[in-house]
XYZ file of N, CA and C in Angstrom:
318
model
N 0.831 -1.194 0.000
C 0.000 0.000 0.000
C 0.876 1.258 0.000
N 1.935 1.230 0.805
C 2.809 2.401 0.874
C 3.441 2.702 -0.481
N 3.895 1.669 -1.173
C 4.535 1.917 -2.474
C 3.535 2.475 -3.483
N 2.272 2.060 -3.404
C 1.244 2.601 -4.295
C 1.023 4.082 -3.992
N 0.937 4.420 -2.718
C 0.753 5.820 -2.327
C 1.953 6.658 -2.763
N 3.150 6.139 -2.547
C 4.356 6.877 -2.948
C 4.389 7.088 -4.460
N 4.042 6.065 -5.235
C 4.011 6.198 -6.694
C 2.963 7.222 -7.121
N 1.791 7.193 -6.490
C 0.729 8.145 -6.810
C 1.206 9.584 -6.606
N 2.076 9.756 -5.637
C 2.620 11.083 -5.315
C 3.923 11.374 -6.053
N 4.256 10.521 -6.998
C 5.475 10.662 -7.812
C 6.749 10.685 -6.963
N 6.770 9.814 -5.943
C 7.948 9.658 -5.084
C 8.589 8.304 -5.350
N 9.777 8.092 -4.791
C 10.437 6.793 -4.890
C 9.549 5.723 -4.255
N 9.722 4.471 -4.679
C 8.794 3.394 -4.281
C 8.958 2.880 -2.856
N 10.033 3.245 -2.186
C 10.186 2.833 -0.789
C 10.317 4.079 0.077
N 9.946 3.951 1.332
C 10.022 5.089 2.245
C 11.455 5.585 2.385
N 12.404 4.638 2.507
C 13.811 5.028 2.668
C 14.300 5.805 1.456
N 13.939 5.346 0.242
C 14.359 6.047 -0.975
C 13.685 7.419 -1.081
N 12.411 7.484 -0.688
C 11.695 8.764 -0.746
C 12.337 9.787 0.181
N 12.734 9.350 1.369
C 13.371 10.257 2.334
C 14.760 10.638 1.867
N 15.520 9.657 1.361
C 16.897 9.947 0.950
C 16.957 10.797 -0.314
N 15.849 10.917 -1.043
C 15.835 11.742 -2.253
C 15.891 13.235 -1.917
N 15.721 13.571 -0.643
C 15.795 14.968 -0.225
C 14.445 15.638 -0.085
N 13.391 14.957 -0.503
C 12.060 15.561 -0.362
C 11.478 15.199 0.996
N 10.398 15.826 1.339
C 9.676 15.515 2.569
C 8.452 14.706 2.162
N 8.542 13.355 2.215
C 7.446 12.527 1.708
C 6.111 12.769 2.405
N 6.111 13.032 3.700
C 4.847 13.279 4.390
C 4.167 14.542 3.861
N 4.955 15.571 3.620
C 4.402 16.807 3.072
C 3.861 16.578 1.658
N 4.623 15.870 0.839
C 4.213 15.606 -0.544
C 2.923 14.783 -0.578
N 2.836 13.757 0.260
C 1.635 12.922 0.316
C 0.437 13.757 0.774
N 0.638 14.563 1.800
C -0.445 15.425 2.293
C -0.912 16.366 1.194
N 0.005 17.031 0.524
C -0.354 17.958 -0.555
C -1.120 17.242 -1.660
N -0.679 16.032 -2.020
C -1.338 15.295 -3.091
C -2.770 14.951 -2.709
N -2.961 14.420 -1.507
C -4.296 13.994 -1.105
C -5.221 15.157 -0.778
N -4.689 16.233 -0.267
C -5.543 17.341 0.158
C -5.684 18.412 -0.925
N -4.599 18.868 -1.475
C -4.651 19.981 -2.422
C -4.929 19.534 -3.857
N -4.117 18.594 -4.358
C -4.235 18.213 -5.761
C -5.501 17.420 -6.048
N -5.961 16.631 -5.093
C -7.140 15.804 -5.327
C -8.439 16.506 -4.914
N -8.324 17.716 -4.407
C -9.502 18.506 -4.051
C -10.251 18.846 -5.342
N -11.563 18.688 -5.361
C -12.319 19.072 -6.565
C -12.059 20.537 -6.925
N -11.926 20.808 -8.208
C -11.622 22.168 -8.671
C -12.642 23.193 -8.202
N -13.899 22.765 -8.078
C -14.944 23.699 -7.659
C -14.665 24.257 -6.255
N -13.921 23.528 -5.443
C -13.609 23.982 -4.092
C -12.605 25.148 -4.106
N -11.973 25.361 -5.226
C -10.957 26.411 -5.343
C -11.498 27.661 -6.035
N -12.773 27.639 -6.399
C -13.372 28.754 -7.139
C -14.205 29.652 -6.229
N -14.460 30.865 -6.721
C -15.342 31.813 -6.029
C -16.076 32.628 -7.088
N -17.319 33.021 -6.766
C -18.163 33.739 -7.711
C -18.757 34.976 -7.052
N -18.939 36.010 -7.855
C -19.574 37.238 -7.360
C -21.085 37.090 -7.310
N -21.640 36.285 -8.206
C -23.089 36.074 -8.251
C -23.380 34.624 -8.606
N -24.503 34.111 -8.145
C -24.848 32.714 -8.412
C -25.053 32.451 -9.902
N -25.395 33.474 -10.659
C -25.604 33.319 -12.106
C -24.293 32.985 -12.842
N -23.153 33.211 -12.217
C -21.849 32.915 -12.826
C -21.463 31.439 -12.718
N -22.164 30.669 -11.895
C -21.804 29.277 -11.623
C -22.285 28.381 -12.760
N -21.373 27.586 -13.300
C -21.753 26.662 -14.373
C -22.566 25.501 -13.806
N -23.281 24.827 -14.678
C -24.092 23.693 -14.238
C -23.216 22.578 -13.674
N -22.057 22.339 -14.306
C -21.134 21.311 -13.807
C -20.647 21.645 -12.398
N -20.284 22.903 -12.174
C -19.837 23.313 -10.844
C -20.958 23.171 -9.822
N -22.165 23.553 -10.214
C -23.311 23.450 -9.304
C -23.574 21.995 -8.928
N -23.531 21.088 -9.906
C -23.775 19.669 -9.632
C -22.664 19.082 -8.754
N -21.445 19.510 -8.982
C -20.333 19.034 -8.149
C -20.513 19.503 -6.713
N -20.885 20.778 -6.534
C -21.104 21.303 -5.182
C -22.239 20.566 -4.477
N -23.300 20.250 -5.215
C -24.431 19.526 -4.622
C -24.011 18.124 -4.211
N -23.153 17.485 -5.001
C -22.694 16.140 -4.631
C -21.763 16.169 -3.425
N -21.048 17.260 -3.229
C -20.144 17.390 -2.082
C -20.921 17.734 -0.814
N -21.844 18.657 -0.924
C -22.612 19.109 0.240
C -24.062 19.341 -0.174
N -24.883 18.272 -0.170
C -26.253 18.373 -0.680
C -27.141 19.380 0.053
N -26.996 19.507 1.346
C -27.895 20.386 2.108
C -27.570 21.867 1.947
N -26.286 22.193 1.850
C -25.864 23.594 1.747
C -24.642 23.676 0.825
N -24.861 23.581 -0.498
C -23.724 23.521 -1.414
C -22.961 24.830 -1.597
N -23.639 25.953 -1.397
C -23.036 27.259 -1.681
C -23.096 28.129 -0.434
N -21.988 28.774 -0.113
C -21.935 29.664 1.049
C -21.259 30.977 0.648
N -21.465 31.994 1.456
C -20.781 33.277 1.249
C -19.546 33.302 2.135
N -18.402 33.534 1.530
C -17.153 33.593 2.274
C -16.842 35.045 2.650
N -16.762 35.314 3.923
C -16.424 36.671 4.376
C -14.977 37.010 4.023
N -14.106 35.997 4.055
C -12.695 36.227 3.716
C -12.532 36.649 2.262
N -13.198 35.938 1.371
C -13.083 36.230 -0.056
C -14.050 37.313 -0.509
N -15.146 37.482 0.229
C -16.170 38.430 -0.180
C -16.951 37.940 -1.382
N -16.997 36.617 -1.570
C -17.679 36.020 -2.719
C -18.375 34.736 -2.297
N -19.168 34.209 -3.214
C -19.794 32.909 -3.016
C -18.782 31.816 -3.328
N -18.828 30.748 -2.585
C -17.923 29.629 -2.844
C -18.568 28.328 -2.382
N -17.974 27.224 -2.784
C -18.478 25.911 -2.394
C -18.332 25.736 -0.886
N -19.283 25.066 -0.291
C -19.243 24.774 1.140
C -18.160 23.726 1.391
N -17.136 24.095 2.136
C -15.993 23.213 2.381
C -16.171 22.301 3.591
N -17.254 22.425 4.322
C -17.370 21.700 5.592
C -17.281 20.183 5.424
N -17.954 19.625 4.421
C -17.893 18.174 4.217
C -16.491 17.745 3.812
N -15.865 18.499 2.903
C -14.503 18.181 2.478
C -13.544 18.232 3.663
N -13.674 19.256 4.479
C -12.799 19.378 5.655
C -13.023 18.231 6.628
N -14.277 17.883 6.861
C -14.602 16.835 7.830
C -14.191 15.452 7.343
N -14.387 15.159 6.065
C -14.149 13.809 5.557
C -12.757 13.583 4.970
N -12.115 14.647 4.493
C -10.814 14.498 3.833
C -9.716 15.271 4.560
N -9.840 16.595 4.612
C -8.755 17.438 5.102
C -8.334 17.113 6.535
N -9.288 17.120 7.456
C -8.932 16.910 8.870
C -8.369 15.517 9.139
N -8.990 14.426 8.647
C -8.394 13.103 8.907
C -6.995 12.940 8.301
N -6.822 13.416 7.066
C -5.503 13.286 6.423
C -4.471 14.126 7.164
N -4.843 15.342 7.533
C -3.915 16.218 8.250
C -3.543 15.630 9.608
N -4.514 15.124 10.338
C -4.231 14.517 11.647
C -3.378 13.265 11.509
N -3.629 12.488 10.466
C -2.839 11.280 10.226
C -1.352 11.630 10.093
N -1.057 12.648 9.304
C 0.343 13.012 9.079
C 0.914 13.843 10.211
N 0.077 14.533 10.957
C 0.571 15.335 12.070
C 1.151 14.441 13.175
N 0.612 13.230 13.282
C 1.088 12.313 14.330
C 2.040 11.245 13.807
N 2.462 11.378 12.545
C 3.386 10.402 11.974
C 4.738 10.493 12.672
N 5.286 9.367 12.991
C 6.597 9.303 13.632
C 7.578 8.697 12.638
N 8.590 9.447 12.234
C 9.541 8.911 11.256
C 10.272 7.692 11.786
N 10.598 6.801 10.871
C 11.393 5.623 11.237
C 12.868 6.016 11.286
N 13.708 5.067 11.580
C 15.138 5.327 11.631
C 15.660 5.798 10.276
N 15.071 5.261 9.203
C 15.499 5.666 7.860
C 15.195 7.126 7.602
N 14.116 7.607 8.176
C 13.734 9.005 7.955
C 14.673 9.919 8.727
């Protein structure tokens, strides 16, 4: 399983090789699972609901059926509701890597 995850993240196939390559494998894995695999609609913002494409709307509904669209005070725009993504993906993945203890090879 580890070698599959490392390959998916374009790292060396073993943990020791990934660490010795000079990269931070835990950071790379976290970025891949959280940032790169995040649906594109989660990275968008709109000034008005009329600007949202049908594909984006359907994606938001599949991510958060009850409340797909929210107003972001930080951005000052409408954006996809991130609560489900944070609860199901971001927080578990982040906590998993936050408590990772490197082996002797690391």
